[in-house]
Amino acid sequence: GQQLNQSPQSMFIQEGEDVSMNCTSSSIFNTWLWYKQDPGEGPVLLIALYKAGELTSNGRLTAQFGITRKDSFLNISASIPSDVGIYFCAGQLKAGGTSYGKLTFGQGTILTVHP
Amino acid sequence: DVKVTQSSRYLVKRTGEKVFLECVQDMDHENMFWYRQDPGLGLRLIYFSYDVKMKEKGDIPEGYSVSREKKERFSLILESASTNQTSMYLCASSLAGARGQPQHFGDGTRLSIL
């Protein structure tokens, strides 16, 4: 199936540092989503992006829908210990219709924050 | 808030057993999904359903089947469990719609096949 390339695979940072991660695809997406998964739990939606070039913030998190529609970025500013977890990007190729809401997920970025 | 509930957090079964994983959502979502999550591989789609009694294969359907008799419930069945099906299984649901709709996830079932 379709794959998204998410990088980096893992990050070890100090508390207070900023974090950047990204996803790229060979296909054009109409929707980009970013999720966070805490240990032992299911992924939780952080940010949803619906327009090329869109830049959206959620507290210390900022995500952008790439102009080419083939990539997306997530930035976390001033990291704190509770930012620890796995971050996933997800894209939807077509809105509604025959896609039935299917998403394609990246492999995930494992974030570790040292106090 | 959307609530997706998976029946078990942890499950241990034996090779060859028939295994049922249950998922219930309370927000009247049309779409439901089953994924498995393995380290380094992200989330891989097993099956999904866009309506009652409707089902479609995902990327890795082999060895699995599903059932959706009611809108709120989506079951994943391992017909004859094998050790390579040891994994974290995640259920999700979403609204149908023209605009891309986020999926909402349950907390997962960690399944071990011995």
PDB file of C-alpha atoms in Angstrom:
ATOM      1  CA  GLY A   1       0.000   0.000   0.000  1.00  0.00           C
ATOM      2  CA  GLN A   2       0.834   3.693  -0.120  1.00  0.00           C
ATOM      3  CA  GLN A   3       3.604   4.727   2.284  1.00  0.00           C
ATOM      4  CA  LEU A   4       4.511   7.957   3.952  1.00  0.00           C
ATOM      5  CA  ASN A   5       8.148   8.636   4.809  1.00  0.00           C
ATOM      6  CA  GLN A   6       8.333  10.131   8.271  1.00  0.00           C
ATOM      7  CA  SER A   7      11.573  11.420   9.736  1.00  0.00           C
ATOM      8  CA  PRO A   8      13.378  11.291  11.974  1.00  0.00           C
ATOM      9  CA  GLN A   9      12.566   7.836  13.327  1.00  0.00           C
ATOM     10  CA  SER A  10      13.577   8.892  16.832  1.00  0.00           C
ATOM     11  CA  MET A  11      14.777  11.974  18.697  1.00  0.00           C
ATOM     12  CA  PHE A  12      16.474  12.444  22.053  1.00  0.00           C
ATOM     13  CA  ILE A  13      16.340  16.046  23.218  1.00  0.00           C
ATOM     14  CA  GLN A  14      16.742  18.166  26.326  1.00  0.00           C
ATOM     15  CA  GLU A  15      13.766  19.800  27.972  1.00  0.00           C
ATOM     16  CA  GLY A  16      13.270  23.274  26.523  1.00  0.00           C
ATOM     17  CA  GLU A  17      14.551  22.454  23.040  1.00  0.00           C
ATOM     18  CA  ASP A  18      12.451  22.823  19.909  1.00  0.00           C
ATOM     19  CA  VAL A  19      11.562  19.758  17.832  1.00  0.00           C
ATOM     20  CA  SER A  20      10.868  19.352  14.120  1.00  0.00           C
ATOM     21  CA  MET A  21       9.625  16.325  12.239  1.00  0.00           C
ATOM     22  CA  ASN A  22       8.228  15.835   8.753  1.00  0.00           C
ATOM     23  CA  CYS A  23       6.439  13.509   6.386  1.00  0.00           C
ATOM     24  CA  THR A  24       6.816  13.198   2.644  1.00  0.00           C
ATOM     25  CA  SER A  25       4.912  11.271   0.025  1.00  0.00           C
ATOM     26  CA  SER A  26       5.107  10.561  -3.685  1.00  0.00           C
ATOM     27  CA  SER A  27       1.345  11.132  -3.895  1.00  0.00           C
ATOM     28  CA  ILE A  28      -0.760  14.238  -3.426  1.00  0.00           C
ATOM     29  CA  PHE A  29      -2.867  14.360  -0.274  1.00  0.00           C
ATOM     30  CA  ASN A  30      -5.984  16.416   0.405  1.00  0.00           C
ATOM     31  CA  THR A  31      -5.762  16.141   4.184  1.00  0.00           C
ATOM     32  CA  TRP A  32      -2.832  15.886   6.590  1.00  0.00           C
ATOM     33  CA  LEU A  33      -3.252  14.888  10.210  1.00  0.00           C
ATOM     34  CA  TRP A  34      -0.806  14.679  13.108  1.00  0.00           C
ATOM     35  CA  TYR A  35      -1.370  12.305  16.012  1.00  0.00           C
ATOM     36  CA  LYS A  36       0.428  11.630  19.295  1.00  0.00           C
ATOM     37  CA  GLN A  37       0.466   8.276  21.041  1.00  0.00           C
ATOM     38  CA  ASP A  38       1.307   8.099  24.732  1.00  0.00           C
ATOM     39  CA  PRO A  39       2.699   4.805  26.058  1.00  0.00           C
ATOM     40  CA  GLY A  40      -0.048   2.193  26.448  1.00  0.00           C
ATOM     41  CA  GLU A  41      -2.717   4.304  24.766  1.00  0.00           C
ATOM     42  CA  GLY A  42      -4.186   4.888  21.331  1.00  0.00           C
ATOM     43  CA  PRO A  43      -3.167   7.807  19.068  1.00  0.00           C
ATOM     44  CA  VAL A  44      -4.839  11.134  19.776  1.00  0.00           C
ATOM     45  CA  LEU A  45      -5.373  13.816  17.143  1.00  0.00           C
ATOM     46  CA  LEU A  46      -3.187  16.912  17.566  1.00  0.00           C
ATOM     47  CA  ILE A  47      -3.724  18.946  14.410  1.00  0.00           C
ATOM     48  CA  ALA A  48      -5.717  18.598  11.177  1.00  0.00           C
ATOM     49  CA  LEU A  49      -4.748  20.409   7.950  1.00  0.00           C
ATOM     50  CA  TYR A  50      -7.030  20.756   4.934  1.00  0.00           C
ATOM     51  CA  LYS A  51      -5.473  23.323   2.571  1.00  0.00           C
ATOM     52  CA  ALA A  52      -2.127  23.499   0.798  1.00  0.00           C
ATOM     53  CA  GLY A  53       0.061  26.068   2.554  1.00  0.00           C
ATOM     54  CA  GLU A  54      -2.091  26.025   5.696  1.00  0.00           C
ATOM     55  CA  LEU A  55      -0.230  26.698   8.940  1.00  0.00           C
ATOM     56  CA  THR A  56      -2.071  25.716  12.127  1.00  0.00           C
ATOM     57  CA  SER A  57      -1.080  25.939  15.790  1.00  0.00           C
ATOM     58  CA  ASN A  58      -2.263  24.090  18.866  1.00  0.00           C
ATOM     59  CA  GLY A  59      -0.497  25.511  21.906  1.00  0.00           C
ATOM     60  CA  ARG A  60       3.236  24.823  21.501  1.00  0.00           C
ATOM     61  CA  LEU A  61       2.581  22.724  18.388  1.00  0.00           C
ATOM     62  CA  THR A  62       2.600  24.092  14.863  1.00  0.00           C
ATOM     63  CA  ALA A  63       1.972  22.093  11.699  1.00  0.00           C
ATOM     64  CA  GLN A  64       2.023  23.009   8.040  1.00  0.00           C
ATOM     65  CA  PHE A  65       0.442  21.508   4.936  1.00  0.00           C
ATOM     66  CA  GLY A  66       3.130  21.661   2.239  1.00  0.00           C
ATOM     67  CA  ILE A  67       2.503  23.717  -0.888  1.00  0.00           C
ATOM     68  CA  THR A  68       3.128  20.730  -3.132  1.00  0.00           C
ATOM     69  CA  ARG A  69       0.553  18.712  -1.115  1.00  0.00           C
ATOM     70  CA  LYS A  70       3.173  15.983  -0.806  1.00  0.00           C
ATOM     71  CA  ASP A  71       4.569  16.874   2.581  1.00  0.00           C
ATOM     72  CA  SER A  72       3.767  18.168   6.037  1.00  0.00           C
ATOM     73  CA  PHE A  73       5.760  19.395   9.031  1.00  0.00           C
ATOM     74  CA  LEU A  74       5.210  19.392  12.772  1.00  0.00           C
ATOM     75  CA  ASN A  75       7.142  21.627  15.142  1.00  0.00           C
ATOM     76  CA  ILE A  76       7.061  21.522  18.932  1.00  0.00           C
ATOM     77  CA  SER A  77       8.485  24.527  20.738  1.00  0.00           C
ATOM     78  CA  ALA A  78      10.032  24.533  24.219  1.00  0.00           C
ATOM     79  CA  SER A  79       9.611  20.797  24.795  1.00  0.00           C
ATOM     80  CA  ILE A  80       8.565  19.454  28.197  1.00  0.00           C
ATOM     81  CA  PRO A  81       8.775  15.912  29.635  1.00  0.00           C
ATOM     82  CA  SER A  82       5.109  15.145  28.871  1.00  0.00           C
ATOM     83  CA  ASP A  83       5.826  15.600  25.149  1.00  0.00           C
ATOM     84  CA  VAL A  84       7.352  12.107  25.274  1.00  0.00           C
ATOM     85  CA  GLY A  85       5.585   9.659  22.963  1.00  0.00           C
ATOM     86  CA  ILE A  86       5.245   8.576  19.365  1.00  0.00           C
ATOM     87  CA  TYR A  87       4.132  11.135  16.799  1.00  0.00           C
ATOM     88  CA  PHE A  88       2.435   9.979  13.617  1.00  0.00           C
ATOM     89  CA  CYS A  89       1.596  11.833  10.453  1.00  0.00           C
ATOM     90  CA  ALA A  90      -1.344  10.629   8.383  1.00  0.00           C
ATOM     91  CA  GLY A  91      -2.643  11.641   4.996  1.00  0.00           C
ATOM     92  CA  GLN A  92      -5.866  11.132   3.118  1.00  0.00           C
ATOM     93  CA  LEU A  93      -5.671  10.805  -0.642  1.00  0.00           C
ATOM     94  CA  LYS A  94      -9.278  11.685  -1.439  1.00  0.00           C
ATOM     95  CA  ALA A  95     -11.882  13.383   0.692  1.00  0.00           C
ATOM     96  CA  GLY A  96     -15.028  11.292   1.035  1.00  0.00           C
ATOM     97  CA  GLY A  97     -16.214   9.266  -1.924  1.00  0.00           C
ATOM     98  CA  THR A  98     -14.487   5.984  -2.505  1.00  0.00           C
ATOM     99  CA  SER A  99     -11.736   6.602   0.018  1.00  0.00           C
ATOM    100  CA  TYR A 100     -14.204   5.809   2.849  1.00  0.00           C
ATOM    101  CA  GLY A 101     -12.047   7.861   5.187  1.00  0.00           C
ATOM    102  CA  LYS A 102      -8.942   5.723   4.766  1.00  0.00           C
ATOM    103  CA  LEU A 103      -5.716   7.220   6.069  1.00  0.00           C
ATOM    104  CA  THR A 104      -2.107   6.402   5.249  1.00  0.00           C
ATOM    105  CA  PHE A 105       0.222   6.632   8.243  1.00  0.00           C
ATOM    106  CA  GLY A 106       3.900   7.394   8.585  1.00  0.00           C
ATOM    107  CA  GLN A 107       6.144   5.044  10.546  1.00  0.00           C
ATOM    108  CA  GLY A 108       6.178   7.350  13.547  1.00  0.00           C
ATOM    109  CA  THR A 109       8.758   9.508  15.345  1.00  0.00           C
ATOM    110  CA  ILE A 110       9.670   8.392  18.869  1.00  0.00           C
ATOM    111  CA  LEU A 111      10.374  11.449  20.999  1.00  0.00           C
ATOM    112  CA  THR A 112      12.321  11.268  24.253  1.00  0.00           C
ATOM    113  CA  VAL A 113      12.733  14.400  26.364  1.00  0.00           C
ATOM    114  CA  HIS A 114      15.411  14.497  29.062  1.00  0.00           C
ATOM    115  CA  PRO A 115      14.618  16.757  32.044  1.00  0.00           C
TER     116      PRO A 115
ATOM    117  CA  ASP B   1     -16.156  13.489  23.121  1.00  0.00           C
ATOM    118  CA  VAL B   2     -15.856  10.465  20.863  1.00  0.00           C
ATOM    119  CA  LYS B   3     -15.355   7.238  22.730  1.00  0.00           C
ATOM    120  CA  VAL B   4     -13.921   4.168  21.035  1.00  0.00           C
ATOM    121  CA  THR B   5     -13.794   1.211  23.398  1.00  0.00           C
ATOM    122  CA  GLN B   6     -11.838  -1.957  22.798  1.00  0.00           C
ATOM    123  CA  SER B   7     -12.956  -4.917  24.855  1.00  0.00           C
ATOM    124  CA  SER B   8      -9.546  -5.995  26.174  1.00  0.00           C
ATOM    125  CA  ARG B   9      -6.318  -4.149  26.879  1.00  0.00           C
ATOM    126  CA  TYR B  10      -4.271  -7.351  27.073  1.00  0.00           C
ATOM    127  CA  LEU B  11      -5.007 -10.790  25.662  1.00  0.00           C
ATOM    128  CA  VAL B  12      -2.997 -14.017  25.599  1.00  0.00           C
ATOM    129  CA  LYS B  13      -4.073 -16.830  23.290  1.00  0.00           C
ATOM    130  CA  ARG B  14      -2.625 -20.040  21.911  1.00  0.00           C
ATOM    131  CA  THR B  15      -1.600 -20.877  18.356  1.00  0.00           C
ATOM    132  CA  GLY B  16      -4.547 -22.194  16.350  1.00  0.00           C
ATOM    133  CA  GLU B  17      -7.229 -20.592  18.507  1.00  0.00           C
ATOM    134  CA  LYS B  18      -9.971 -18.436  16.997  1.00  0.00           C
ATOM    135  CA  VAL B  19      -9.639 -14.976  18.512  1.00  0.00           C
ATOM    136  CA  PHE B  20     -12.224 -12.193  18.624  1.00  0.00           C
ATOM    137  CA  LEU B  21     -11.325  -8.541  19.220  1.00  0.00           C
ATOM    138  CA  GLU B  22     -14.283  -6.258  19.826  1.00  0.00           C
ATOM    139  CA  CYS B  23     -14.603  -2.520  19.263  1.00  0.00           C
ATOM    140  CA  VAL B  24     -17.524  -0.203  20.057  1.00  0.00           C
ATOM    141  CA  GLN B  25     -17.912   3.500  19.248  1.00  0.00           C
ATOM    142  CA  ASP B  26     -20.556   5.801  20.672  1.00  0.00           C
ATOM    143  CA  MET B  27     -20.645   8.652  18.136  1.00  0.00           C
ATOM    144  CA  ASP B  28     -22.696   7.131  15.307  1.00  0.00           C
ATOM    145  CA  HIS B  29     -19.677   7.077  12.975  1.00  0.00           C
ATOM    146  CA  GLU B  30     -20.127   5.421   9.604  1.00  0.00           C
ATOM    147  CA  ASN B  31     -16.516   4.330   9.137  1.00  0.00           C
ATOM    148  CA  MET B  32     -14.626   1.889  11.340  1.00  0.00           C
ATOM    149  CA  PHE B  33     -11.103   0.535  10.992  1.00  0.00           C
ATOM    150  CA  TRP B  34      -8.784  -2.133  12.375  1.00  0.00           C
ATOM    151  CA  TYR B  35      -5.014  -1.600  12.409  1.00  0.00           C
ATOM    152  CA  ARG B  36      -2.061  -3.454  13.769  1.00  0.00           C
ATOM    153  CA  GLN B  37       0.914  -1.579  15.141  1.00  0.00           C
ATOM    154  CA  ASP B  38       4.416  -3.033  15.152  1.00  0.00           C
ATOM    155  CA  PRO B  39       7.664  -1.227  16.078  1.00  0.00           C
ATOM    156  CA  GLY B  40       9.140   0.632  13.120  1.00  0.00           C
ATOM    157  CA  LEU B  41       6.211  -0.185  10.843  1.00  0.00           C
ATOM    158  CA  GLY B  42       3.669   2.375  11.999  1.00  0.00           C
ATOM    159  CA  LEU B  43      -0.024   1.584  11.693  1.00  0.00           C
ATOM    160  CA  ARG B  44      -1.032  -0.891   9.014  1.00  0.00           C
ATOM    161  CA  LEU B  45      -4.654  -1.197   7.945  1.00  0.00           C
ATOM    162  CA  ILE B  46      -6.144  -4.681   8.199  1.00  0.00           C
ATOM    163  CA  TYR B  47      -9.817  -4.109   7.317  1.00  0.00           C
ATOM    164  CA  PHE B  48     -12.286  -1.286   7.316  1.00  0.00           C
ATOM    165  CA  SER B  49     -16.042  -0.856   7.077  1.00  0.00           C
ATOM    166  CA  TYR B  50     -18.047   2.101   5.758  1.00  0.00           C
ATOM    167  CA  ASP B  51     -21.500   0.797   6.661  1.00  0.00           C
ATOM    168  CA  VAL B  52     -23.250  -2.020   8.467  1.00  0.00           C
ATOM    169  CA  LYS B  53     -22.430  -5.375   6.869  1.00  0.00           C
ATOM    170  CA  MET B  54     -19.994  -3.689   4.459  1.00  0.00           C
ATOM    171  CA  LYS B  55     -16.287  -4.439   4.675  1.00  0.00           C
ATOM    172  CA  GLU B  56     -13.202  -3.778   2.603  1.00  0.00           C
ATOM    173  CA  LYS B  57      -9.721  -5.269   2.780  1.00  0.00           C
ATOM    174  CA  GLY B  58      -6.908  -3.046   3.890  1.00  0.00           C
ATOM    175  CA  ASP B  59      -3.208  -3.552   3.251  1.00  0.00           C
ATOM    176  CA  ILE B  60      -2.684  -6.724   5.327  1.00  0.00           C
ATOM    177  CA  PRO B  61      -5.960  -8.707   5.492  1.00  0.00           C
ATOM    178  CA  GLU B  62      -4.448 -12.203   5.317  1.00  0.00           C
ATOM    179  CA  GLY B  63      -5.318 -14.319   8.335  1.00  0.00           C
ATOM    180  CA  TYR B  64      -8.038 -11.932   9.506  1.00  0.00           C
ATOM    181  CA  SER B  65     -11.749 -11.394   8.965  1.00  0.00           C
ATOM    182  CA  VAL B  66     -14.210  -8.819  10.299  1.00  0.00           C
ATOM    183  CA  SER B  67     -17.846  -8.485  11.183  1.00  0.00           C
ATOM    184  CA  ARG B  68     -20.073  -5.424  11.384  1.00  0.00           C
ATOM    185  CA  GLU B  69     -23.618  -6.417  12.280  1.00  0.00           C
ATOM    186  CA  LYS B  70     -24.422  -3.120  14.039  1.00  0.00           C
ATOM    187  CA  LYS B  71     -23.238   0.381  13.241  1.00  0.00           C
ATOM    188  CA  GLU B  72     -21.512   0.890  16.573  1.00  0.00           C
ATOM    189  CA  ARG B  73     -19.628  -2.419  16.707  1.00  0.00           C
ATOM    190  CA  PHE B  74     -16.773  -3.728  14.564  1.00  0.00           C
ATOM    191  CA  SER B  75     -15.164  -7.071  15.345  1.00  0.00           C
ATOM    192  CA  LEU B  76     -11.800  -8.398  14.202  1.00  0.00           C
ATOM    193  CA  ILE B  77     -11.435 -12.168  13.972  1.00  0.00           C
ATOM    194  CA  LEU B  78      -8.225 -14.152  13.815  1.00  0.00           C
ATOM    195  CA  GLU B  79      -9.434 -17.372  12.236  1.00  0.00           C
ATOM    196  CA  SER B  80      -6.495 -19.502  13.436  1.00  0.00           C
ATOM    197  CA  ALA B  81      -4.073 -17.456  15.481  1.00  0.00           C
ATOM    198  CA  SER B  82      -0.372 -17.674  14.698  1.00  0.00           C
ATOM    199  CA  THR B  83       2.653 -16.306  16.541  1.00  0.00           C
ATOM    200  CA  ASN B  84       3.287 -13.692  13.825  1.00  0.00           C
ATOM    201  CA  GLN B  85      -0.035 -12.128  14.752  1.00  0.00           C
ATOM    202  CA  THR B  86       1.348 -11.088  18.129  1.00  0.00           C
ATOM    203  CA  SER B  87       0.953  -7.316  17.988  1.00  0.00           C
ATOM    204  CA  MET B  88      -0.870  -4.221  19.228  1.00  0.00           C
ATOM    205  CA  TYR B  89      -4.301  -3.934  17.577  1.00  0.00           C
ATOM    206  CA  LEU B  90      -5.990  -0.549  17.284  1.00  0.00           C
ATOM    207  CA  CYS B  91      -9.588   0.186  16.362  1.00  0.00           C
ATOM    208  CA  ALA B  92     -10.671   3.573  14.997  1.00  0.00           C
ATOM    209  CA  SER B  93     -13.808   5.266  13.751  1.00  0.00           C
ATOM    210  CA  SER B  94     -14.627   8.354  11.698  1.00  0.00           C
ATOM    211  CA  LEU B  95     -17.529  10.227  10.191  1.00  0.00           C
ATOM    212  CA  ALA B  96     -18.245   9.916   6.500  1.00  0.00           C
ATOM    213  CA  GLY B  97     -18.045  13.222   4.647  1.00  0.00           C
ATOM    214  CA  ALA B  98     -16.650  15.181   1.751  1.00  0.00           C
ATOM    215  CA  ARG B  99     -13.936  16.762   3.893  1.00  0.00           C
ATOM    216  CA  GLY B 100     -11.206  14.511   5.250  1.00  0.00           C
ATOM    217  CA  GLN B 101     -12.377  13.352   8.654  1.00  0.00           C
ATOM    218  CA  PRO B 102      -9.973  12.475  11.451  1.00  0.00           C
ATOM    219  CA  GLN B 103     -10.074   8.976  12.839  1.00  0.00           C
ATOM    220  CA  HIS B 104     -10.591   8.491  16.578  1.00  0.00           C
ATOM    221  CA  PHE B 105      -8.766   5.598  18.191  1.00  0.00           C
ATOM    222  CA  GLY B 106      -9.359   3.209  21.051  1.00  0.00           C
ATOM    223  CA  ASP B 107      -6.598   2.442  23.552  1.00  0.00           C
ATOM    224  CA  GLY B 108      -5.571  -0.746  21.779  1.00  0.00           C
ATOM    225  CA  THR B 109      -5.429  -4.454  22.562  1.00  0.00           C
ATOM    226  CA  ARG B 110      -1.998  -5.959  23.096  1.00  0.00           C
ATOM    227  CA  LEU B 111      -2.368  -9.511  21.819  1.00  0.00           C
ATOM    228  CA  SER B 112       0.171 -12.250  22.479  1.00  0.00           C
ATOM    229  CA  ILE B 113      -0.064 -15.572  20.656  1.00  0.00           C
ATOM    230  CA  LEU B 114       1.896 -18.359  22.353  1.00  0.00           C
TER     231      LEU B 114
END
